[in-house]
Short mmCIF file of C-alpha atoms in Angstrom, two decimals:
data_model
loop_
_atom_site.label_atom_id
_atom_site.label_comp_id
_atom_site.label_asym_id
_atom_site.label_seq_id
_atom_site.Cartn_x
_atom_site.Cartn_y
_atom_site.Cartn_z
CA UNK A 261 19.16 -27.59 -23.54
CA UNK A 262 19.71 -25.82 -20.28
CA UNK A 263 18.60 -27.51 -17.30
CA UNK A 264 15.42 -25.93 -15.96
CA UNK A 265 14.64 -26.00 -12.05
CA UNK A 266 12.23 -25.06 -9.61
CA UNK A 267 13.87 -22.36 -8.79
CA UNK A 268 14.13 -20.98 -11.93
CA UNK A 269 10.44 -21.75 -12.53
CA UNK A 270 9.38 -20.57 -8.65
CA UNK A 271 10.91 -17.49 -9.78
CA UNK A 272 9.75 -16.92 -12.66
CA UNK A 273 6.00 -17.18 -11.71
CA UNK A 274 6.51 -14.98 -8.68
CA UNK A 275 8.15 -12.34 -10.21
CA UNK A 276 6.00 -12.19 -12.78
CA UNK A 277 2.38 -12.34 -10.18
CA UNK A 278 4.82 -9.62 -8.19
CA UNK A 279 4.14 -7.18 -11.70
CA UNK A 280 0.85 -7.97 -12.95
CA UNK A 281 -0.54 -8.47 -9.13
CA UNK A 282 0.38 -4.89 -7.99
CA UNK A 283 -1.10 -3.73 -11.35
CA UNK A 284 -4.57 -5.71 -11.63
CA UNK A 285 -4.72 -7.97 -8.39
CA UNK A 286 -3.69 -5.77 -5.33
CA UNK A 287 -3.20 -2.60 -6.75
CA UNK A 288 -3.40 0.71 -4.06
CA UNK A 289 -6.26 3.11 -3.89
CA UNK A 290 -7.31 4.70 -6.89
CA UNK A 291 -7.24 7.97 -7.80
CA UNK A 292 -8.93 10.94 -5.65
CA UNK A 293 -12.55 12.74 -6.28
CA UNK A 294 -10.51 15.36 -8.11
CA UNK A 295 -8.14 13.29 -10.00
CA UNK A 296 -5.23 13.49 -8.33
CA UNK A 297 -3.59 10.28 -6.60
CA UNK A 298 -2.80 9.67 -3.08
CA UNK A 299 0.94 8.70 -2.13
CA UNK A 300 0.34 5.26 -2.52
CA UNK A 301 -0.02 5.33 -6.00
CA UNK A 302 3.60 5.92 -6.33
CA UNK A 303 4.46 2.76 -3.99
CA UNK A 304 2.41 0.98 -6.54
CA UNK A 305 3.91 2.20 -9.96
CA UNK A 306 7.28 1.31 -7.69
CA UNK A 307 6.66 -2.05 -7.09
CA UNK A 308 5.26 -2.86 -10.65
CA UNK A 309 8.90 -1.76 -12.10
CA UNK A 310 10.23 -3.96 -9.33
CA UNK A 311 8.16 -6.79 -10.62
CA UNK A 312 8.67 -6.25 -13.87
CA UNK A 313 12.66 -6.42 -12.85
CA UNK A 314 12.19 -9.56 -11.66
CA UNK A 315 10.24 -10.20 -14.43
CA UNK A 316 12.77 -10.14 -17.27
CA UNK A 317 15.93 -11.48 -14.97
CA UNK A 318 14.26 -14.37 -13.85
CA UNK A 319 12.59 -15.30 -17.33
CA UNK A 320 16.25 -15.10 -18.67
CA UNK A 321 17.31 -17.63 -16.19
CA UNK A 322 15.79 -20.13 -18.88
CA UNK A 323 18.76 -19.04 -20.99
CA UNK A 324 21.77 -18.46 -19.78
CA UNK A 325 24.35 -20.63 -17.88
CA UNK A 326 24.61 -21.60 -14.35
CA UNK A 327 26.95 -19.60 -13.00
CA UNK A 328 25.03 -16.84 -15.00
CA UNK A 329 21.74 -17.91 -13.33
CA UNK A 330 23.29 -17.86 -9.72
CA UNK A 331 24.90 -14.23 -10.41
CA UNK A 332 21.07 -12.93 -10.89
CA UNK A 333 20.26 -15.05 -7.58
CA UNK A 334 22.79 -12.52 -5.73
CA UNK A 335 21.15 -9.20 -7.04
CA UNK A 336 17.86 -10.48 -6.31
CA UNK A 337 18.86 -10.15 -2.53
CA UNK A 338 19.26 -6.75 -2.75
CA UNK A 339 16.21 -5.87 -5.00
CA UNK A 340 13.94 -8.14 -3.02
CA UNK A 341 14.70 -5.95 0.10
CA UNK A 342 14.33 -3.11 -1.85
CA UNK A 343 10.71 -4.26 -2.64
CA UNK A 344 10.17 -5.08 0.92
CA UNK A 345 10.92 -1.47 1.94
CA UNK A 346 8.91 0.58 -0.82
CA UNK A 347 5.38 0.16 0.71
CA UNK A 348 5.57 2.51 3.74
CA UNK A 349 9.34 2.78 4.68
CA UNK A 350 10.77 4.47 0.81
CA UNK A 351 7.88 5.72 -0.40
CA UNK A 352 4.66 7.13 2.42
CA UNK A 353 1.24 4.92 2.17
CA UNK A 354 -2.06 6.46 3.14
CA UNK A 355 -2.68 7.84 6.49
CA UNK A 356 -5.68 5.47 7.14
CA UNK A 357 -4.37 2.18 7.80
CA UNK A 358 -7.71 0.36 6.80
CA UNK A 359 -7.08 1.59 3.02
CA UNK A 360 -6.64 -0.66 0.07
CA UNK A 361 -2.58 0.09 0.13
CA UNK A 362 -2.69 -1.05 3.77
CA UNK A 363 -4.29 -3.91 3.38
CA UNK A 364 -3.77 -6.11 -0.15
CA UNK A 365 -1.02 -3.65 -1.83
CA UNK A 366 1.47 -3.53 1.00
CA UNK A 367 1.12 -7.44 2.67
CA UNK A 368 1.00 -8.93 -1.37
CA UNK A 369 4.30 -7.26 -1.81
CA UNK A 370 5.53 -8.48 1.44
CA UNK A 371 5.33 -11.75 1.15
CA UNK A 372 5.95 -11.91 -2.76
CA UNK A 373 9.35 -10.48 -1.82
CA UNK A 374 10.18 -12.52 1.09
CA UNK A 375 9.51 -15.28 -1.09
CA UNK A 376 11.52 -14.33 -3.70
CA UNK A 377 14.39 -13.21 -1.41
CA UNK A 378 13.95 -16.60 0.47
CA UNK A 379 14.22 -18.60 -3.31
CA UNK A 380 17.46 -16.72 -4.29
CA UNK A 381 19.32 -17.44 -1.03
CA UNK A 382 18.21 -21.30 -1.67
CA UNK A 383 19.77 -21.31 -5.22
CA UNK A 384 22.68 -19.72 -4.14
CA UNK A 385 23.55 -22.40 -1.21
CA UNK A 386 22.27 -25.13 -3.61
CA UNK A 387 24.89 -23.37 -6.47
CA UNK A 388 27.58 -23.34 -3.97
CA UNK A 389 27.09 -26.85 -2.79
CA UNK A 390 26.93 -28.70 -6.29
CA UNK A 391 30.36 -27.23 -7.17
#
């Protein structure tokens, strides 16, 4: 049996509160008097696929080797500051800055991605270290 760690756990928990957050939790503003959505709605659906990213790499973690596990631990770098940079820089939140995107949608993500990013640079230094 592979050898399951915090990390991998950590993870696996974030990235998977990361998904189901942005789409229950701290989801943006909902959709407009006349049906249509505001731009934040598309920072939203972003970050969902993000988590949901996340979600299947680091829940395959449980499976696969080491050096496997540590490969994923690089491209989460990269995706993580993707994540960071969809609320407000890649994709526009709403003009008010007291709206629901503003202020659960945008800090959740935040934080669930500095996380994240700060978790995969640990397991890499920890990989390179125990070899």
């Amino acid at each position: 049996m592979k050898k399951i760690g915090f990390v991998d756990i950590a993870l696996a928990f974030l990235s998977l509160f990361l998904c189901l957050g942005a789409a229950f939790l701290f989801h943006p503003c909902g959709p407009k008097a006349d049906g249509s959505w505001m731009l934040c709605h598309w920072a939203g659906n972003m970050i969902v696929a993000l988590g949901a990213a996340f979600s299947a790499a680091s829940l395959a973690r449980f499976f696969l080797p080491k050096d496997i596990r540590t490969g994923l631990s690089i491209a989460f770098i990269p995706f993580s500051i993707v994540t960071i940079l969809v609320p407000g820089v890649l994709v526009r939140m709403c003009a008010m800055k007291d709206m629901r995107c503003w202020s659960a949608t945008r800090p959740a993500a935040l934080i669930i991605a500095i996380a994240i990013f700060a978790l995969s640079v640990v397991d890499i230094i920890f990989s390179a270290i125990k070899k």
